[in-house]
Short mmCIF file of C-alpha atoms and ligand atoms in Angstrom, two decimals:
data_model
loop_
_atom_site.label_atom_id
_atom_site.label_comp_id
_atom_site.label_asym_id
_atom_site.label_seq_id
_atom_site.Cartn_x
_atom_site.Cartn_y
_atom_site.Cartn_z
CA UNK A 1 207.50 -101.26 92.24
CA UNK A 2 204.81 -101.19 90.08
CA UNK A 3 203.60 -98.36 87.92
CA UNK A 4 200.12 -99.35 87.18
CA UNK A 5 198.05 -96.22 87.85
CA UNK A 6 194.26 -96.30 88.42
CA UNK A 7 191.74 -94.03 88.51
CA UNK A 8 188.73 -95.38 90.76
CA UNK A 9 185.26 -94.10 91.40
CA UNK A 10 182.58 -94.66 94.04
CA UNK A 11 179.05 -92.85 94.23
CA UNK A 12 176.89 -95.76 95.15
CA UNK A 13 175.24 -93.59 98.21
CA UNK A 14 175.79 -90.78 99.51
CA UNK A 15 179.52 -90.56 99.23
CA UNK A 16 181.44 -89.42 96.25
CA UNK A 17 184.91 -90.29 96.01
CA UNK A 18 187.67 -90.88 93.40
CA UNK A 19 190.97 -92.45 94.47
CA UNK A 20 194.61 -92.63 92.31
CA UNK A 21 196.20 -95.60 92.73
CA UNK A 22 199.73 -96.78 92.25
CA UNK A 23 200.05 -100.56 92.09
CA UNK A 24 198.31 -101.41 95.85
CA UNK A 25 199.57 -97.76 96.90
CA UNK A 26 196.82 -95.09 97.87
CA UNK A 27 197.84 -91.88 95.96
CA UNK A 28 195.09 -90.14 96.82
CA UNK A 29 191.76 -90.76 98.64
CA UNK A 30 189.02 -87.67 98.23
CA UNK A 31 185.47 -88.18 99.63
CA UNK A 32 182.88 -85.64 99.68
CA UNK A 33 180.16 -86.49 102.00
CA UNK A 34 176.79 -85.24 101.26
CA UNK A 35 175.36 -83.56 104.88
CA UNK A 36 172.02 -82.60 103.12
CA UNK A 37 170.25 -85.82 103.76
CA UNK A 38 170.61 -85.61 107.75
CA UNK A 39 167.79 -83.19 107.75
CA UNK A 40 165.33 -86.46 106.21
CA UNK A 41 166.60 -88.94 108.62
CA UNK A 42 168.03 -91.07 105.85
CA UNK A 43 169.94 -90.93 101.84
CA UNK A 44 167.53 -88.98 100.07
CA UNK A 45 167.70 -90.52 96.32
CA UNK A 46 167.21 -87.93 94.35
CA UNK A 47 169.14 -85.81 96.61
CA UNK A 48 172.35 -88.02 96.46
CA UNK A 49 172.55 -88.12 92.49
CA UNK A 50 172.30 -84.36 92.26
CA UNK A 51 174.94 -84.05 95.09
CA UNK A 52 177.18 -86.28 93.25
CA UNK A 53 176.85 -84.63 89.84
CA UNK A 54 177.53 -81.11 91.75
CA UNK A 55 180.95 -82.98 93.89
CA UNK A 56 182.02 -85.72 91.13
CA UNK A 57 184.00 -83.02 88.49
CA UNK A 58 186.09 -80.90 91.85
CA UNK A 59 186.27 -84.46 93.45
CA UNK A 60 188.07 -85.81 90.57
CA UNK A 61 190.74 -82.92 90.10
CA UNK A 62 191.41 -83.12 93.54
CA UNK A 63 192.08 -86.97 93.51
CA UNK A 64 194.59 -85.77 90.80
CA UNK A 65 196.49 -82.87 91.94
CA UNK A 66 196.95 -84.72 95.70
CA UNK A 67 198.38 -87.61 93.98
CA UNK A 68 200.58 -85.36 91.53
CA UNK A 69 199.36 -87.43 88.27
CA UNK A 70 198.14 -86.36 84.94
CA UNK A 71 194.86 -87.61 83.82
CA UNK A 72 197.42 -88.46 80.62
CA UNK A 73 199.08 -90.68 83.00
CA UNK A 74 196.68 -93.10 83.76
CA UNK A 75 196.00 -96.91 83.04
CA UNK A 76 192.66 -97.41 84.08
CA UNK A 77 189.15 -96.36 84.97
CA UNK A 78 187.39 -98.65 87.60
CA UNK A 79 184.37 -97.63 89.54
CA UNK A 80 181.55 -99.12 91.75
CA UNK A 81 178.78 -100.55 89.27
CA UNK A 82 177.06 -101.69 92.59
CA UNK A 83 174.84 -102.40 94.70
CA UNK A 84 173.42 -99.23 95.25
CA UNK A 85 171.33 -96.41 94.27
CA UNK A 86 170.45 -96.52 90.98
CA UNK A 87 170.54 -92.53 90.31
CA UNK A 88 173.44 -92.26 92.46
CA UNK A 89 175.56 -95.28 90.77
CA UNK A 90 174.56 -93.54 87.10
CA UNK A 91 176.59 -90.68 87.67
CA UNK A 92 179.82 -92.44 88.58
CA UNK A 93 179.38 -94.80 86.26
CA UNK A 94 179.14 -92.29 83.41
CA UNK A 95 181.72 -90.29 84.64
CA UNK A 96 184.12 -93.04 84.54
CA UNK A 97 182.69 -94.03 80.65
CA UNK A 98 183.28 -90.28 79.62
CA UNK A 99 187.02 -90.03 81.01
CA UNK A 100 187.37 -93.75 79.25
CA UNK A 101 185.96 -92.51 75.73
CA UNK A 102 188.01 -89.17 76.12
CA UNK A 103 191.50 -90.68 77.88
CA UNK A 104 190.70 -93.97 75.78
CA UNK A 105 191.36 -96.39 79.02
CA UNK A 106 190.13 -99.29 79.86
CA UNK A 107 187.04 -99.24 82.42
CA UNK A 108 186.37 -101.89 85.23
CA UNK A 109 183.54 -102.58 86.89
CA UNK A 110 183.91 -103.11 90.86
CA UNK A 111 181.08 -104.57 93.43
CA UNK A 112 180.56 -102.35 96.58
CA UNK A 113 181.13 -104.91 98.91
CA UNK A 114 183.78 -106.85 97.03
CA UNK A 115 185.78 -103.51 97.68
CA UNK A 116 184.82 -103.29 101.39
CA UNK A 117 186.74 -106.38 101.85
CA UNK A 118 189.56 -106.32 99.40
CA UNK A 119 190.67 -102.97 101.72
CA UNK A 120 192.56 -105.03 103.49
CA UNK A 121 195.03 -105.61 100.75
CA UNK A 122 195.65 -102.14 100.05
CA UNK A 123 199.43 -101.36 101.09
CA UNK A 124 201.38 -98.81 103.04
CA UNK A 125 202.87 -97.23 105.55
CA UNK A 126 200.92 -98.70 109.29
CA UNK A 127 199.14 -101.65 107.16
CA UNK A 128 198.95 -104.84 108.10
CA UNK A 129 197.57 -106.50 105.23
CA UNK A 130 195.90 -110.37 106.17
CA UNK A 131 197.25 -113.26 104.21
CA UNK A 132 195.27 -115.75 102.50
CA UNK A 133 192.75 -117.34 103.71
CA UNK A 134 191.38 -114.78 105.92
CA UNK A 135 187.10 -113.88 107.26
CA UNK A 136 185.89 -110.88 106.71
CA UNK A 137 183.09 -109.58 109.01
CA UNK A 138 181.61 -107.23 106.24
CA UNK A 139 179.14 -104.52 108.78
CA UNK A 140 177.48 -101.31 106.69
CA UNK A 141 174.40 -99.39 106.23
CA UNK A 142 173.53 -101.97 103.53
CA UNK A 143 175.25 -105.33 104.19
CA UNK A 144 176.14 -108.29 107.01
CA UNK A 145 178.12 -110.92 106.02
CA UNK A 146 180.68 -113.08 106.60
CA UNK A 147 183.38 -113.59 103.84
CA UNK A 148 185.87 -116.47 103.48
CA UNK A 149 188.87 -115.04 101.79
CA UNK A 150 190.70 -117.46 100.09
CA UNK A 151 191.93 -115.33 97.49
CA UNK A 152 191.55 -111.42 95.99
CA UNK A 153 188.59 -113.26 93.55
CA UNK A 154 187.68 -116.35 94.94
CA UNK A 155 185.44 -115.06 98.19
CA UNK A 156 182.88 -116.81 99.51
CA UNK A 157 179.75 -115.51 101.75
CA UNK A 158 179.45 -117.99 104.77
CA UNK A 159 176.79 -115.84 106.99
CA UNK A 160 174.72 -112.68 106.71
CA UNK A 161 171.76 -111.13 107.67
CA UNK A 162 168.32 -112.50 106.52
CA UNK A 163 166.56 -108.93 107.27
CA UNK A 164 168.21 -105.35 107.96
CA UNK A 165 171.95 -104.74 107.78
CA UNK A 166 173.85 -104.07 111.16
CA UNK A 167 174.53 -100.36 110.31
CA UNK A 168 170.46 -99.92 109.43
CA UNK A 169 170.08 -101.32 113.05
CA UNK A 170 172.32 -99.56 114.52
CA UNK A 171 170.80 -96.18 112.49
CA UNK A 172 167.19 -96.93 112.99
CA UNK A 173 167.49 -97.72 117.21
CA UNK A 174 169.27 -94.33 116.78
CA UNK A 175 165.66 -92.66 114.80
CA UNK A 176 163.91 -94.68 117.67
CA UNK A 177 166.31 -92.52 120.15
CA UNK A 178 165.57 -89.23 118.32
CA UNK A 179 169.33 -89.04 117.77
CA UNK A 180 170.56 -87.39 114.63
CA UNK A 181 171.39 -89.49 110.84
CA UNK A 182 173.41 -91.29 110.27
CA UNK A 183 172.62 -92.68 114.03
CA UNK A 184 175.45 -95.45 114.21
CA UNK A 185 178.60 -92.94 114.90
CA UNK A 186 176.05 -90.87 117.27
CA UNK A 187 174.96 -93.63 119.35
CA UNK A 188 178.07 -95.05 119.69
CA UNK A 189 179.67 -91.77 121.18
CA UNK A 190 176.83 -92.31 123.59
CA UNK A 191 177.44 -95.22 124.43
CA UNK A 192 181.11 -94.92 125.56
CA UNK A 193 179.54 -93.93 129.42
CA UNK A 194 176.82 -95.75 129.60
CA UNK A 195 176.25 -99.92 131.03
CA UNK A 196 176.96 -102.71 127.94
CA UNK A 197 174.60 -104.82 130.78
CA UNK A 198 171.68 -102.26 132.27
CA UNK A 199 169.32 -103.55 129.49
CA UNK A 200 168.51 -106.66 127.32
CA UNK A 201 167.43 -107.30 123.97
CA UNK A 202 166.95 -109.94 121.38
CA UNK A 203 169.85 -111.81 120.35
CA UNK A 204 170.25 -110.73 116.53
CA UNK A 205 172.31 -114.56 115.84
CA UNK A 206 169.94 -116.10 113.64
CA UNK A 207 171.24 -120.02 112.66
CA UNK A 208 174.79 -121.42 112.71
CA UNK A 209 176.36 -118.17 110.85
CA UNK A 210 173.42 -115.47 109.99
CA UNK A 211 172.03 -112.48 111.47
CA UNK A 212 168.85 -111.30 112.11
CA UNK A 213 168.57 -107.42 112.95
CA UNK A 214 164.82 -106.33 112.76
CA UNK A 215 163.78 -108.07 115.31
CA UNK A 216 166.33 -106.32 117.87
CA UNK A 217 165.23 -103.26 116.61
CA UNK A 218 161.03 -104.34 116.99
CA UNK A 219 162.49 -105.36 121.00
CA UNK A 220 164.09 -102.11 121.32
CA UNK A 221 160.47 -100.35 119.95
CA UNK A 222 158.03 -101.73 122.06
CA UNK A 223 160.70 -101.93 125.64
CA UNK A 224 160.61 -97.74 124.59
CA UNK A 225 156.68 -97.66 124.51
CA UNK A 226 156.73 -99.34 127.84
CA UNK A 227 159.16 -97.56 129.30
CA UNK A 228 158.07 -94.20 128.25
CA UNK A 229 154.44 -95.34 129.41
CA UNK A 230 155.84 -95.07 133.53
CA UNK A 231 157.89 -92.44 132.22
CA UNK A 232 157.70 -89.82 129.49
CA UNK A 233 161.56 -88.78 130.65
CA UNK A 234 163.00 -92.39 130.10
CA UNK A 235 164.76 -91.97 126.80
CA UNK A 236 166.51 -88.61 128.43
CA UNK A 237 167.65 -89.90 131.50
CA UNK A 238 168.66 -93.39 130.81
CA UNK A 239 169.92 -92.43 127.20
CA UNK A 240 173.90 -93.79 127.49
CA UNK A 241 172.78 -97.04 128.91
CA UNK A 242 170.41 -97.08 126.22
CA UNK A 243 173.21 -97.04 123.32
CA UNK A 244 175.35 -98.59 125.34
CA UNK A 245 173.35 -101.64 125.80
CA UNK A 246 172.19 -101.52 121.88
CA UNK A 247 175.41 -101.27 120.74
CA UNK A 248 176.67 -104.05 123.16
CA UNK A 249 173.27 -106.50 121.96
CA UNK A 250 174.69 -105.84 118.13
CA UNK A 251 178.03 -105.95 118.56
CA UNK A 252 178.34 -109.22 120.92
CA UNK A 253 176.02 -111.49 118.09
CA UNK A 254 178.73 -109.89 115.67
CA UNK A 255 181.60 -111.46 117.22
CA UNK A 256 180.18 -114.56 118.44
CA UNK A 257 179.56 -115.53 114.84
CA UNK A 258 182.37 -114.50 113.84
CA UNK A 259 184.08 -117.01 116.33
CA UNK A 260 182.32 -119.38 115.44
CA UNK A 261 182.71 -119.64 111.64
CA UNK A 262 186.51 -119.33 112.48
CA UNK A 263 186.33 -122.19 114.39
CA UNK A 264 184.44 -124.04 111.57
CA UNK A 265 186.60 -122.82 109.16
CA UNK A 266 189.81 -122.99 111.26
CA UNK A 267 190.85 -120.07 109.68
CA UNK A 268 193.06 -117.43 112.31
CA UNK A 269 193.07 -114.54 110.18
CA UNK A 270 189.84 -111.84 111.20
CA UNK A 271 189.13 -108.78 109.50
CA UNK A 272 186.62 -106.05 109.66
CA UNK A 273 185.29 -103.71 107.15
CA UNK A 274 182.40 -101.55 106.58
CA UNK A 275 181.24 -98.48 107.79
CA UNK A 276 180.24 -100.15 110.91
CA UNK A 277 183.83 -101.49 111.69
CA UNK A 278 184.36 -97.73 112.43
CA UNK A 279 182.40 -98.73 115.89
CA UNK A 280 184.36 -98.19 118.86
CA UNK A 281 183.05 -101.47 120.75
CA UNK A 282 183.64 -103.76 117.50
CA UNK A 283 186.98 -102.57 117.32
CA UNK A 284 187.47 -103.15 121.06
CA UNK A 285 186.56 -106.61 120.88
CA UNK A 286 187.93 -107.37 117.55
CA UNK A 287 191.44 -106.71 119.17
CA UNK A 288 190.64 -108.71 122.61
CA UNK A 289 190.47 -111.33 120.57
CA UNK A 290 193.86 -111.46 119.68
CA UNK A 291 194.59 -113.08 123.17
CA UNK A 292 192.74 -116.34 121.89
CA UNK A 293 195.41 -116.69 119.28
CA UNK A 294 193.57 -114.66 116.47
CA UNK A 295 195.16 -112.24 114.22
CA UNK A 296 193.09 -109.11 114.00
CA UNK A 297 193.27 -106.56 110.90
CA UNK A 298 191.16 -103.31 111.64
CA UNK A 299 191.31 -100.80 108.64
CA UNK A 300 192.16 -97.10 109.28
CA UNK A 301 188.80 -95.22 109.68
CA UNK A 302 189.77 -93.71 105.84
CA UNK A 303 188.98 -97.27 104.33
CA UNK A 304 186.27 -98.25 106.82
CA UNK A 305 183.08 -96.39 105.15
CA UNK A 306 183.01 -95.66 101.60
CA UNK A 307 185.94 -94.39 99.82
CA UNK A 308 187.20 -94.83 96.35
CA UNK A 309 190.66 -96.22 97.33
CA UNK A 310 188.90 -99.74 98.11
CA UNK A 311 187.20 -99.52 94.38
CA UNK A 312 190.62 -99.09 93.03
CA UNK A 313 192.61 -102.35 95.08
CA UNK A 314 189.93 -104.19 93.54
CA UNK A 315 190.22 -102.42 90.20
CA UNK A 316 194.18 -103.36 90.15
CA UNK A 317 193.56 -106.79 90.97
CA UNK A 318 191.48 -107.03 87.99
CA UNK A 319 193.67 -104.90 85.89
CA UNK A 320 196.18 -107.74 86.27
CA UNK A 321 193.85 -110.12 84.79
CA UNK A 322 192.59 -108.13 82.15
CA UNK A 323 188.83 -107.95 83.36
CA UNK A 324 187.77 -105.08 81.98
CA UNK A 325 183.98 -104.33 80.48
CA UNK A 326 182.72 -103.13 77.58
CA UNK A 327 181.43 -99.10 77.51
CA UNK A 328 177.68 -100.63 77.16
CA UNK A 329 177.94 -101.62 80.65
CA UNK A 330 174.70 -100.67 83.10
CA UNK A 331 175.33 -100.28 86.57
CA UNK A 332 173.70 -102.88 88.63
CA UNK A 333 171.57 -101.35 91.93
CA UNK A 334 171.20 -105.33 93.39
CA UNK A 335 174.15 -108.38 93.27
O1 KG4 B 401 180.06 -98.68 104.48
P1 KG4 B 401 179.23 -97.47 104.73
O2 KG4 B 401 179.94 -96.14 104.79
O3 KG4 B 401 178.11 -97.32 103.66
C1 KG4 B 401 177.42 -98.41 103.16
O4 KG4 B 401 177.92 -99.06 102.21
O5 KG4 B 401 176.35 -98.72 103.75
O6 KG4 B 401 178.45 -97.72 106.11
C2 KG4 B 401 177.58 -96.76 106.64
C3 KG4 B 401 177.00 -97.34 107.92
C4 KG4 B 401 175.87 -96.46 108.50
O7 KG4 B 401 174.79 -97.31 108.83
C5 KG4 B 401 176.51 -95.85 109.74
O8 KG4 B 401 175.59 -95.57 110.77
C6 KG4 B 401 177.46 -96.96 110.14
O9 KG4 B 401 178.00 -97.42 108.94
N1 KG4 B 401 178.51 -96.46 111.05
C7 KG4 B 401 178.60 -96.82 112.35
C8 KG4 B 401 179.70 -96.11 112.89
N2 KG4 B 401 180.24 -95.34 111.90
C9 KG4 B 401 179.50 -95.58 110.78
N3 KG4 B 401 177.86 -97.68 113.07
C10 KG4 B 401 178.19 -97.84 114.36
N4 KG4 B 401 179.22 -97.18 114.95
C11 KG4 B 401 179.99 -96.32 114.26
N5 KG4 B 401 181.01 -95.69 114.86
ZN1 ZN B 402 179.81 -99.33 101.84
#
C-alpha cells in the first residue's frame, strides 16, 4: 500500500475544503459551504474570500484530526490554482504556500476541472473506478464538456458549451422560477412530480459534440412572459412541470451527446462529474444506459461538487511524476 500522504486544498468558489490523502485513499474529506451568498442569488466575490479566510484554518485541523495524521506527517501540499475566483483561489493558494514554507513540502498546483474528472480514480470501499480510456461528461456551475480519458494526464476536451455552463442553466431557469440559490438541487427536487413532456424548449445540442445553454434559458424567459400574460398564477400552479420539463430539455441534450461522442470514439466507459452529476434525472439516465452495453461510473454525491479529495487524486498523480511548482506560483482565475 502506499504511504504517500497529501494534503490538498480547494477554495476556488464558494466551497472550502482540505482533504488527507493516502496513496488514492480518501483520509479525510472536510467542506465548509458558505450559505451567506443565497441571500444575493449568486457567489458573492468578496463574500467568498472572506468566508474562506474565516473556514480555511478550522477546515484544515479538521481534515487532520479525521484522518488521524500529523501535519509532520505529510508529503505534499496540492491545491486548486484554478479556474476560479480570483480572491477566493488567493486564499487557498497561500494557505497551501505558508504550510509549504513552514512544513517545507513540496506544493502542486491542480486545475478545477482536471480534478472533477480524475474523481473517478480515487479508491475505496463502493468505488468503481473506470479504466482507461473512459468520457467524462464534466456538468458544474462553471463548465460543460466532454473529456476523453485516455490517461490520468493525457485528457482531451471533445465537446462543451459555447455559452453558459449546464449548472448556470439549470441555476438561472431556477432565478427565472423565483426558486432559491443555488437553483439546480431546488429545481430538481421539483421536478421529481412533475411531466419531463408537458412543455418544450430549445434543444441546448449545439454541433456534432457542443452545447449551447443560453438560448434554453432566453426560451424558457419569454414562454414565462407569455404565460404569465393569460395568467399571473402560471409559475405557481404549473411549477413541477415547469422543472420537470427544464430539467428533462437539459438533461436529454446531455446524454444524447454524450452517446454520440461514444459512438465516435467507440469508447464504452461513461462517467459523470460535476456538481450537476448530483442531478437526480442525469443519474437516472446515466444508469439506463447501461442496458445498451455501456459501463456507467456515477461518483458518490461527496466527490460530485467541490471537495478537496478530487484536488488531492490529482495531486498524487502528479506527486508520482514529480510535478511540483515553484512557491512564486500565481493562481490562475481562467485555463
Ligand atoms: O462542481 P460544482 O459544485 O461547482 C462548480 O465548480 O461550479 O457545481 C455547482 C453547480 C451549481 O450550478 C448547482 O446548481 C449544480 O451544480 N447542482 C445541480 C444539482 N446539485 C448541484 N444541478 C442540478 N441538479 C442537482 N441536483
Ligand atoms: Zn467544481
Amino acid at each position: 500500500m502506499s504511504v504517500t500522504l497529501i494534503l490538498a486544498i480547494e477554495s476556488s468558489c464558494d466551497d472550502t475544503s482540505i482533504a488527507v490523502l493516502r496513496g488514492k485513499t480518501v483520509l479525510s474529506n472536510v467542506v465548509a459551504s458558505q450559505l451567506i451568498h443565497e441571500d444575493f442569488g449568486g457567489v458573492v466575490p468578496e463574500l467568498a474570500s472572506r468566508a474562506h479566510m474565516q473556514n480555511i484554518l478550522p477546515v484544515y485541523q479538521k481534515a487532520l484530526k479525521i484522518a488521524n495524521v500529523q501535519a509532520t506527517d505529510l508529503n505534499a501540499i496540492a491545491f486548486t490554482n484554478g479556474p476560479g475566483l480570483m480572491g477566493a483561489l488567493l486564499v487557498g493558494v497561500s494557505f497551501a504556500k505558508s504550510l509549504a514554507i513552514a512544513l517545507n513540502l513540496p506544493i502542486i498546483q491542480v486545475n478545477h476541472i482536471h480534478a472533477h474528472v480524475l474523481a473517478h480514480l480515487i479508491e475505496g470501499e463502493n468505488i468503481e473506478n473506470p479504466t482507461f480510456p473512459f468520457l467524462c461528461l464534466t456538468v458544474s456551475g462553471g463548465h460543460t464538456q466532454i473529456v476523453e480519458v485516455k490517461s490520468a494526464k493525457n485528457l482531451n476536451i471533445i465537446g462543451q458549451t459555447i455559452d453558459d455552463a449546464a449548472g448556470e442553466a439549470f441555476d438561472k431557469i431556477a432565478k427565472l422560477l423565483n426558486l432559491p440559490y443555488p437553483g439546480g438541487p431546488v429545481l430538481d427536487k421539483l421536478a421529481q412530480s412533475g411531466d419531463v413532456h408537458k412543455f418544450k424548449f430549445s434543444d441546448p445540442r449545439n454541433g456534432l459534440f457542443d452545447f449551447t445553454f443560453s438560448g434554453l434559458k432566453t426560451s424558457v424567459l419569454y414562454f414565462l412572459q407569455k404565460e404569465i400574460a393569460k395568467n399571473p398564477n402560471f409559475i405557481s400552479e404549473n411549477l413541477n412541470d415547469i422543472c420537470a420539463s427544464v430539467q428533462f430539455t437539459i438533461v436529454d441534450a446531455l446524454i444524447k451527446q454524450l452517446l454520440k461522442a461514444a459512438k465516435n470514439t467507440k469508447i464504452k466507459n461513461l462517467a459523470i462529474a460535476g456538481g450537476v452529476s448530483a442531478n437526480s434525472e442525469l443519474r437516472k439516465q446515466m444508469n439506463d444506459l447501461k442496458s445498451l452495453g455501456f459501463n456507467t461510473y456515477i461518483p458518490s454525491f461527496q466527490f460530485c461538487t467541490d471537495n478537496a479529495a478530487m484536488i488531492g487524486i490529482v495531486g498524487y498523480f502528479k506527486f508520482l511524476e514529480n510535478d511540483f511548482c515553484d512557491l512564486d506560483i500565481l493562481p490562475q482565475a481562467k485555463f
